Amino acid sequence: MIDIVSATRCSEAGFWADSALGQSLRRLNFDGRLRPRVSFENRRGLSEVYNSALMAPDANDMLVFVHDDVWLEDLFLADRVAQGLRAYDVIGLAGNRRQSDQHVSWSYIGTDLVWDDLAHLSGIIAHGPQPFGPVNCFGAVPADCELLDGVFLAANRRTLLARAVAFDPQFDFHFYDVDFCRTARRQGLRLGTWPISVTHQSGGAFGSAEWTARHERYVRKWGGAGAPSLAQDGGS
């Protein structure tokens, strides 16, 4: 059994009728191993929603944390997740093989949002408003990673609890995924990308005022200035 954990500003009816994730889960309702756990009309931070699912006494052992603007196109989603979590403690769709204090996301270096070298990236994910959008290939999958894109993260609940790994509520949206990955790696968890077919409707909101405010919190917690150069730091 796998809990599909998400948060949406939509009403329950609106989520199932209109959102990419809701429509996808309706299409996948033939698979009884998938159990939606969705926070409707949500006003809480994403980290708080995800932690609530993680700590829930009736939670399943495998958890998928996913945004509500994602089309889940893979008919074998449950099998893909189960296979991925036999190889890794946490899986995602796109990620980076290295990490430094200068990374502000899995792909960007510094507040100027400079793309990291593709040699360090992994993942295949589509983008667009409709299912089966144009595909972006960042690098071979699967691959061991230090950072994963938070659009889709899957983990074994028991492993997270045993290693005291959770989402930091001070990162209500921006930086929650980078922070989570660094916490997981610090606790010895293995992270990696896994082949799962999805289309993400959004490209993110990097550089906004909210993003900048959360970046300041991130730097206070982890250090580093988010400078755009990795000349003196090869990552880990």
PDB file of C-alpha atoms in Angstrom:
ATOM      1  CA  MET A   1       0.000   0.000   0.000  1.00  0.00           C
ATOM      2  CA  ILE A   2       1.196   3.482  -0.919  1.00  0.00           C
ATOM      3  CA  ASP A   3      -0.129   6.810   0.373  1.00  0.00           C
ATOM      4  CA  ILE A   4      -0.217   9.555  -2.272  1.00  0.00           C
ATOM      5  CA  VAL A   5       0.242  12.687  -0.160  1.00  0.00           C
ATOM      6  CA  SER A   6      -0.573  16.115  -1.564  1.00  0.00           C
ATOM      7  CA  ALA A   7      -2.005  19.529  -0.718  1.00  0.00           C
ATOM      8  CA  THR A   8      -4.330  21.624  -2.843  1.00  0.00           C
ATOM      9  CA  ARG A   9      -6.146  24.920  -2.587  1.00  0.00           C
ATOM     10  CA  CYS A  10      -9.029  23.332  -4.489  1.00  0.00           C
ATOM     11  CA  SER A  11     -12.181  22.065  -2.855  1.00  0.00           C
ATOM     12  CA  GLU A  12     -12.502  18.299  -2.729  1.00  0.00           C
ATOM     13  CA  ALA A  13     -14.844  18.304  -5.718  1.00  0.00           C
ATOM     14  CA  GLY A  14     -12.636  20.746  -7.610  1.00  0.00           C
ATOM     15  CA  PHE A  15      -9.538  18.670  -6.959  1.00  0.00           C
ATOM     16  CA  TRP A  16     -11.027  15.488  -8.399  1.00  0.00           C
ATOM     17  CA  ALA A  17     -12.632  17.266 -11.347  1.00  0.00           C
ATOM     18  CA  ASP A  18     -10.019  19.816 -12.367  1.00  0.00           C
ATOM     19  CA  SER A  19      -6.528  19.258 -10.953  1.00  0.00           C
ATOM     20  CA  ALA A  20      -3.907  17.262 -12.809  1.00  0.00           C
ATOM     21  CA  LEU A  21      -3.244  15.039  -9.809  1.00  0.00           C
ATOM     22  CA  GLY A  22      -6.926  14.475  -9.055  1.00  0.00           C
ATOM     23  CA  GLN A  23      -7.714  13.451 -12.619  1.00  0.00           C
ATOM     24  CA  SER A  24      -4.645  11.212 -12.663  1.00  0.00           C
ATOM     25  CA  LEU A  25      -5.660   9.428  -9.462  1.00  0.00           C
ATOM     26  CA  ARG A  26      -9.143   8.872 -10.844  1.00  0.00           C
ATOM     27  CA  ARG A  27      -7.532   7.201 -13.851  1.00  0.00           C
ATOM     28  CA  LEU A  28      -5.391   5.058 -11.553  1.00  0.00           C
ATOM     29  CA  ASN A  29      -8.218   4.035  -9.238  1.00  0.00           C
ATOM     30  CA  PHE A  30      -8.066   0.486 -10.653  1.00  0.00           C
ATOM     31  CA  ASP A  31      -4.965  -0.032  -8.463  1.00  0.00           C
ATOM     32  CA  GLY A  32      -6.088  -0.590  -4.885  1.00  0.00           C
ATOM     33  CA  ARG A  33      -2.511  -0.233  -3.637  1.00  0.00           C
ATOM     34  CA  LEU A  34      -2.695   3.549  -4.116  1.00  0.00           C
ATOM     35  CA  ARG A  35      -4.432   5.517  -1.356  1.00  0.00           C
ATOM     36  CA  PRO A  36      -4.858   9.288  -1.811  1.00  0.00           C
ATOM     37  CA  ARG A  37      -4.188  11.399   1.303  1.00  0.00           C
ATOM     38  CA  VAL A  38      -4.979  14.924   0.167  1.00  0.00           C
ATOM     39  CA  SER A  39      -5.360  18.137   2.171  1.00  0.00           C
ATOM     40  CA  PHE A  40      -8.207  20.019   0.429  1.00  0.00           C
ATOM     41  CA  GLU A  41      -8.684  23.812   0.573  1.00  0.00           C
ATOM     42  CA  ASN A  42      -5.244  23.827   2.143  1.00  0.00           C
ATOM     43  CA  ARG A  43      -3.703  26.887   3.785  1.00  0.00           C
ATOM     44  CA  ARG A  44      -0.922  25.102   5.661  1.00  0.00           C
ATOM     45  CA  GLY A  45       2.678  24.937   4.552  1.00  0.00           C
ATOM     46  CA  LEU A  46       3.614  21.945   2.439  1.00  0.00           C
ATOM     47  CA  SER A  47       6.104  20.705   5.041  1.00  0.00           C
ATOM     48  CA  GLU A  48       3.378  20.686   7.692  1.00  0.00           C
ATOM     49  CA  VAL A  49       1.021  18.728   5.428  1.00  0.00           C
ATOM     50  CA  TYR A  50       3.724  16.206   4.573  1.00  0.00           C
ATOM     51  CA  ASN A  51       4.746  15.776   8.207  1.00  0.00           C
ATOM     52  CA  SER A  52       1.123  15.174   9.208  1.00  0.00           C
ATOM     53  CA  ALA A  53       0.950  12.293   6.747  1.00  0.00           C
ATOM     54  CA  LEU A  54       4.324  10.974   7.858  1.00  0.00           C
ATOM     55  CA  MET A  55       3.264  10.936  11.515  1.00  0.00           C
ATOM     56  CA  ALA A  56      -0.290   9.672  10.958  1.00  0.00           C
ATOM     57  CA  PRO A  57      -0.889   6.425  12.907  1.00  0.00           C
ATOM     58  CA  ASP A  58      -2.695   4.863   9.932  1.00  0.00           C
ATOM     59  CA  ALA A  59      -0.077   5.843   7.341  1.00  0.00           C
ATOM     60  CA  ASN A  60       1.179   3.199   4.939  1.00  0.00           C
ATOM     61  CA  ASP A  61       4.822   2.162   4.824  1.00  0.00           C
ATOM     62  CA  MET A  62       5.446   3.777   1.428  1.00  0.00           C
ATOM     63  CA  LEU A  63       4.684   7.468   0.981  1.00  0.00           C
ATOM     64  CA  VAL A  64       4.657   9.565  -2.192  1.00  0.00           C
ATOM     65  CA  PHE A  65       4.814  13.337  -1.667  1.00  0.00           C
ATOM     66  CA  VAL A  66       3.636  15.024  -4.862  1.00  0.00           C
ATOM     67  CA  HIS A  67       2.388  18.417  -6.031  1.00  0.00           C
ATOM     68  CA  ASP A  68      -1.216  18.728  -7.174  1.00  0.00           C
ATOM     69  CA  ASP A  69      -0.196  20.047 -10.611  1.00  0.00           C
ATOM     70  CA  VAL A  70       1.372  16.757 -11.682  1.00  0.00           C
ATOM     71  CA  TRP A  71      -0.093  14.375 -14.239  1.00  0.00           C
ATOM     72  CA  LEU A  72       0.711  10.811 -13.113  1.00  0.00           C
ATOM     73  CA  GLU A  73       0.933   9.048 -16.458  1.00  0.00           C
ATOM     74  CA  ASP A  74       2.564   5.763 -15.435  1.00  0.00           C
ATOM     75  CA  LEU A  75       0.007   2.956 -15.198  1.00  0.00           C
ATOM     76  CA  PHE A  76       2.545   0.950 -13.187  1.00  0.00           C
ATOM     77  CA  LEU A  77       3.127   3.703 -10.621  1.00  0.00           C
ATOM     78  CA  ALA A  78       2.812   1.440  -7.578  1.00  0.00           C
ATOM     79  CA  ASP A  79       5.300  -1.052  -9.010  1.00  0.00           C
ATOM     80  CA  ARG A  80       7.763   1.705  -9.957  1.00  0.00           C
ATOM     81  CA  VAL A  81       7.646   3.202  -6.468  1.00  0.00           C
ATOM     82  CA  ALA A  82       8.067  -0.174  -4.771  1.00  0.00           C
ATOM     83  CA  GLN A  83      11.004  -1.057  -7.022  1.00  0.00           C
ATOM     84  CA  GLY A  84      12.654   2.307  -6.438  1.00  0.00           C
ATOM     85  CA  LEU A  85      12.333   2.040  -2.670  1.00  0.00           C
ATOM     86  CA  ARG A  86      14.031  -1.332  -2.713  1.00  0.00           C
ATOM     87  CA  ALA A  87      17.058   0.373  -4.284  1.00  0.00           C
ATOM     88  CA  TYR A  88      16.978   3.688  -2.377  1.00  0.00           C
ATOM     89  CA  ASP A  89      15.572   5.141   0.835  1.00  0.00           C
ATOM     90  CA  VAL A  90      14.188   8.192  -1.024  1.00  0.00           C
ATOM     91  CA  ILE A  91      13.492   8.468  -4.749  1.00  0.00           C
ATOM     92  CA  GLY A  92      12.638  11.361  -7.034  1.00  0.00           C
ATOM     93  CA  LEU A  93      12.275  12.065 -10.728  1.00  0.00           C
ATOM     94  CA  ALA A  94      15.158  14.506 -11.187  1.00  0.00           C
ATOM     95  CA  GLY A  95      18.213  15.175  -9.102  1.00  0.00           C
ATOM     96  CA  ASN A  96      21.835  16.186  -8.712  1.00  0.00           C
ATOM     97  CA  ARG A  97      24.755  13.878  -8.008  1.00  0.00           C
ATOM     98  CA  ARG A  98      26.529  16.580  -6.013  1.00  0.00           C
ATOM     99  CA  GLN A  99      25.569  19.178  -3.420  1.00  0.00           C
ATOM    100  CA  SER A 100      27.184  22.272  -1.972  1.00  0.00           C
ATOM    101  CA  ASP A 101      26.114  25.260   0.104  1.00  0.00           C
ATOM    102  CA  GLN A 102      25.870  27.163  -3.177  1.00  0.00           C
ATOM    103  CA  HIS A 103      23.002  25.041  -4.496  1.00  0.00           C
ATOM    104  CA  VAL A 104      19.617  26.719  -4.079  1.00  0.00           C
ATOM    105  CA  SER A 105      17.731  23.833  -5.692  1.00  0.00           C
ATOM    106  CA  TRP A 106      18.542  20.447  -7.163  1.00  0.00           C
ATOM    107  CA  SER A 107      19.522  22.155 -10.429  1.00  0.00           C
ATOM    108  CA  TYR A 108      20.395  25.795  -9.693  1.00  0.00           C
ATOM    109  CA  ILE A 109      23.554  27.313  -8.234  1.00  0.00           C
ATOM    110  CA  GLY A 110      23.373  30.711  -6.503  1.00  0.00           C
ATOM    111  CA  THR A 111      20.694  33.361  -6.338  1.00  0.00           C
ATOM    112  CA  ASP A 112      21.413  34.190  -9.987  1.00  0.00           C
ATOM    113  CA  LEU A 113      19.867  30.771 -10.714  1.00  0.00           C
ATOM    114  CA  VAL A 114      22.692  29.391 -12.822  1.00  0.00           C
ATOM    115  CA  TRP A 115      22.072  25.845 -14.067  1.00  0.00           C
ATOM    116  CA  ASP A 116      24.525  23.285 -12.765  1.00  0.00           C
ATOM    117  CA  ASP A 117      26.516  21.340 -15.340  1.00  0.00           C
ATOM    118  CA  LEU A 118      24.394  18.619 -16.934  1.00  0.00           C
ATOM    119  CA  ALA A 119      27.186  16.164 -16.162  1.00  0.00           C
ATOM    120  CA  HIS A 120      26.020  16.232 -12.535  1.00  0.00           C
ATOM    121  CA  LEU A 121      22.272  15.940 -13.207  1.00  0.00           C
ATOM    122  CA  SER A 122      19.921  12.988 -13.575  1.00  0.00           C
ATOM    123  CA  GLY A 123      16.281  12.645 -14.483  1.00  0.00           C
ATOM    124  CA  ILE A 124      13.625  12.598 -17.162  1.00  0.00           C
ATOM    125  CA  ILE A 125      10.418  14.590 -16.646  1.00  0.00           C
ATOM    126  CA  ALA A 126       7.876  16.221 -18.961  1.00  0.00           C
ATOM    127  CA  HIS A 127       6.433  19.728 -18.566  1.00  0.00           C
ATOM    128  CA  GLY A 128       3.266  21.298 -19.905  1.00  0.00           C
ATOM    129  CA  PRO A 129      -0.364  22.067 -19.118  1.00  0.00           C
ATOM    130  CA  GLN A 130      -1.672  18.787 -20.550  1.00  0.00           C
ATOM    131  CA  PRO A 131      -0.614  15.158 -20.015  1.00  0.00           C
ATOM    132  CA  PHE A 132       2.311  13.772 -22.017  1.00  0.00           C
ATOM    133  CA  GLY A 133       3.993  17.151 -22.409  1.00  0.00           C
ATOM    134  CA  PRO A 134       7.406  17.855 -23.962  1.00  0.00           C
ATOM    135  CA  VAL A 135      10.117  15.781 -22.290  1.00  0.00           C
ATOM    136  CA  ASN A 136      13.175  17.230 -20.539  1.00  0.00           C
ATOM    137  CA  CYS A 137      16.072  14.803 -20.178  1.00  0.00           C
ATOM    138  CA  PHE A 138      18.640  15.917 -17.599  1.00  0.00           C
ATOM    139  CA  GLY A 139      20.699  12.732 -17.432  1.00  0.00           C
ATOM    140  CA  ALA A 140      20.666   8.963 -17.084  1.00  0.00           C
ATOM    141  CA  VAL A 141      18.193   7.342 -14.665  1.00  0.00           C
ATOM    142  CA  PRO A 142      18.482   5.769 -12.135  1.00  0.00           C
ATOM    143  CA  ALA A 143      21.410   7.486 -10.420  1.00  0.00           C
ATOM    144  CA  ASP A 144      22.654   8.094  -6.877  1.00  0.00           C
ATOM    145  CA  CYS A 145      21.893  11.702  -5.921  1.00  0.00           C
ATOM    146  CA  GLU A 146      22.529  14.236  -3.198  1.00  0.00           C
ATOM    147  CA  LEU A 147      19.547  16.453  -4.070  1.00  0.00           C
ATOM    148  CA  LEU A 148      16.143  15.630  -5.578  1.00  0.00           C
ATOM    149  CA  ASP A 149      13.401  17.771  -7.081  1.00  0.00           C
ATOM    150  CA  GLY A 150      10.505  18.026  -4.623  1.00  0.00           C
ATOM    151  CA  VAL A 151       7.788  17.793  -7.271  1.00  0.00           C
ATOM    152  CA  PHE A 152       7.664  14.033  -6.573  1.00  0.00           C
ATOM    153  CA  LEU A 153       9.412  12.322  -3.671  1.00  0.00           C
ATOM    154  CA  ALA A 154       8.790   8.797  -2.415  1.00  0.00           C
ATOM    155  CA  ALA A 155      10.147   7.290   0.783  1.00  0.00           C
ATOM    156  CA  ASN A 156       9.757   4.436   3.204  1.00  0.00           C
ATOM    157  CA  ARG A 157       7.955   5.798   6.270  1.00  0.00           C
ATOM    158  CA  ARG A 158       9.667   3.488   8.756  1.00  0.00           C
ATOM    159  CA  THR A 159      13.094   4.523   7.510  1.00  0.00           C
ATOM    160  CA  LEU A 160      12.293   8.229   7.830  1.00  0.00           C
ATOM    161  CA  LEU A 161      10.977   7.799  11.374  1.00  0.00           C
ATOM    162  CA  ALA A 162      13.863   5.558  12.431  1.00  0.00           C
ATOM    163  CA  ARG A 163      16.412   8.119  11.207  1.00  0.00           C
ATOM    164  CA  ALA A 164      14.447  11.142  12.521  1.00  0.00           C
ATOM    165  CA  VAL A 165      14.077  12.603   9.031  1.00  0.00           C
ATOM    166  CA  ALA A 166      11.124  14.948   8.418  1.00  0.00           C
ATOM    167  CA  PHE A 167      10.260  18.174   6.637  1.00  0.00           C
ATOM    168  CA  ASP A 168      11.235  21.427   8.336  1.00  0.00           C
ATOM    169  CA  PRO A 169       8.053  23.534   8.845  1.00  0.00           C
ATOM    170  CA  GLN A 170       9.961  26.813   8.440  1.00  0.00           C
ATOM    171  CA  PHE A 171      10.185  25.952   4.731  1.00  0.00           C
ATOM    172  CA  ASP A 172       6.494  26.041   3.873  1.00  0.00           C
ATOM    173  CA  PHE A 173       7.159  25.665   0.156  1.00  0.00           C
ATOM    174  CA  HIS A 174      10.425  27.058  -1.191  1.00  0.00           C
ATOM    175  CA  PHE A 175      13.552  25.111  -0.123  1.00  0.00           C
ATOM    176  CA  TYR A 176      11.565  22.377   1.635  1.00  0.00           C
ATOM    177  CA  ASP A 177      12.912  19.774  -0.778  1.00  0.00           C
ATOM    178  CA  VAL A 178      16.581  20.847  -0.686  1.00  0.00           C
ATOM    179  CA  ASP A 179      16.420  20.980   3.105  1.00  0.00           C
ATOM    180  CA  PHE A 180      14.749  17.554   3.292  1.00  0.00           C
ATOM    181  CA  CYS A 181      17.354  15.976   1.028  1.00  0.00           C
ATOM    182  CA  ARG A 182      20.257  17.421   2.993  1.00  0.00           C
ATOM    183  CA  THR A 183      18.703  16.216   6.237  1.00  0.00           C
ATOM    184  CA  ALA A 184      18.200  12.749   4.774  1.00  0.00           C
ATOM    185  CA  ARG A 185      21.767  12.552   3.519  1.00  0.00           C
ATOM    186  CA  ARG A 186      23.118  13.791   6.863  1.00  0.00           C
ATOM    187  CA  GLN A 187      21.252  10.895   8.486  1.00  0.00           C
ATOM    188  CA  GLY A 188      22.802   8.387   6.110  1.00  0.00           C
ATOM    189  CA  LEU A 189      19.868   7.784   3.751  1.00  0.00           C
ATOM    190  CA  ARG A 190      20.452   6.861   0.104  1.00  0.00           C
ATOM    191  CA  LEU A 191      18.782   9.124  -2.472  1.00  0.00           C
ATOM    192  CA  GLY A 192      18.308   8.417  -6.145  1.00  0.00           C
ATOM    193  CA  THR A 193      16.308   9.120  -9.266  1.00  0.00           C
ATOM    194  CA  TRP A 194      13.905   6.535 -10.644  1.00  0.00           C
ATOM    195  CA  PRO A 195      12.097   6.188 -14.001  1.00  0.00           C
ATOM    196  CA  ILE A 196       8.443   7.206 -13.529  1.00  0.00           C
ATOM    197  CA  SER A 197       6.392   8.919 -16.232  1.00  0.00           C
ATOM    198  CA  VAL A 198       4.791  12.242 -15.229  1.00  0.00           C
ATOM    199  CA  THR A 199       4.142  15.701 -16.651  1.00  0.00           C
ATOM    200  CA  HIS A 200       4.563  18.704 -14.352  1.00  0.00           C
ATOM    201  CA  GLN A 201       2.419  21.705 -15.203  1.00  0.00           C
ATOM    202  CA  SER A 202       4.570  24.318 -13.424  1.00  0.00           C
ATOM    203  CA  GLY A 203       8.152  25.422 -13.850  1.00  0.00           C
ATOM    204  CA  GLY A 204       8.403  26.805 -10.306  1.00  0.00           C
ATOM    205  CA  ALA A 205       8.559  30.315  -8.801  1.00  0.00           C
ATOM    206  CA  PHE A 206      12.270  30.822  -8.298  1.00  0.00           C
ATOM    207  CA  GLY A 207      13.433  34.334  -7.475  1.00  0.00           C
ATOM    208  CA  SER A 208      10.135  35.621  -6.074  1.00  0.00           C
ATOM    209  CA  ALA A 209       9.973  37.658  -2.850  1.00  0.00           C
ATOM    210  CA  GLU A 210       8.810  34.578  -0.919  1.00  0.00           C
ATOM    211  CA  TRP A 211      11.611  32.525  -2.437  1.00  0.00           C
ATOM    212  CA  THR A 212      14.178  35.129  -1.383  1.00  0.00           C
ATOM    213  CA  ALA A 213      12.836  35.197   2.192  1.00  0.00           C
ATOM    214  CA  ARG A 214      13.038  31.409   2.465  1.00  0.00           C
ATOM    215  CA  HIS A 215      16.521  31.466   0.994  1.00  0.00           C
ATOM    216  CA  GLU A 216      17.637  33.668   3.877  1.00  0.00           C
ATOM    217  CA  ARG A 217      16.266  31.076   6.318  1.00  0.00           C
ATOM    218  CA  TYR A 218      17.981  28.305   4.388  1.00  0.00           C
ATOM    219  CA  VAL A 219      21.350  30.071   4.567  1.00  0.00           C
ATOM    220  CA  ARG A 220      20.926  30.654   8.308  1.00  0.00           C
ATOM    221  CA  LYS A 221      20.310  26.937   8.795  1.00  0.00           C
ATOM    222  CA  TRP A 222      22.880  25.423   6.466  1.00  0.00           C
ATOM    223  CA  GLY A 223      25.411  28.180   5.832  1.00  0.00           C
ATOM    224  CA  GLY A 224      26.753  29.446   2.529  1.00  0.00           C
ATOM    225  CA  ALA A 225      25.845  32.522   0.584  1.00  0.00           C
ATOM    226  CA  GLY A 226      24.374  30.931  -2.507  1.00  0.00           C
ATOM    227  CA  ALA A 227      27.195  32.292  -4.647  1.00  0.00           C
ATOM    228  CA  PRO A 228      27.077  31.325  -8.337  1.00  0.00           C
ATOM    229  CA  SER A 229      30.548  29.729  -8.467  1.00  0.00           C
ATOM    230  CA  LEU A 230      31.585  26.172  -7.618  1.00  0.00           C
ATOM    231  CA  ALA A 231      35.210  26.714  -8.588  1.00  0.00           C
ATOM    232  CA  GLN A 232      36.439  25.963  -5.078  1.00  0.00           C
ATOM    233  CA  ASP A 233      33.832  23.357  -4.207  1.00  0.00           C
ATOM    234  CA  GLY A 234      33.336  20.128  -6.081  1.00  0.00           C
ATOM    235  CA  GLY A 235      30.312  19.123  -4.024  1.00  0.00           C
ATOM    236  CA  SER A 236      29.891  15.824  -2.198  1.00  0.00           C
TER     237      SER A 236
END
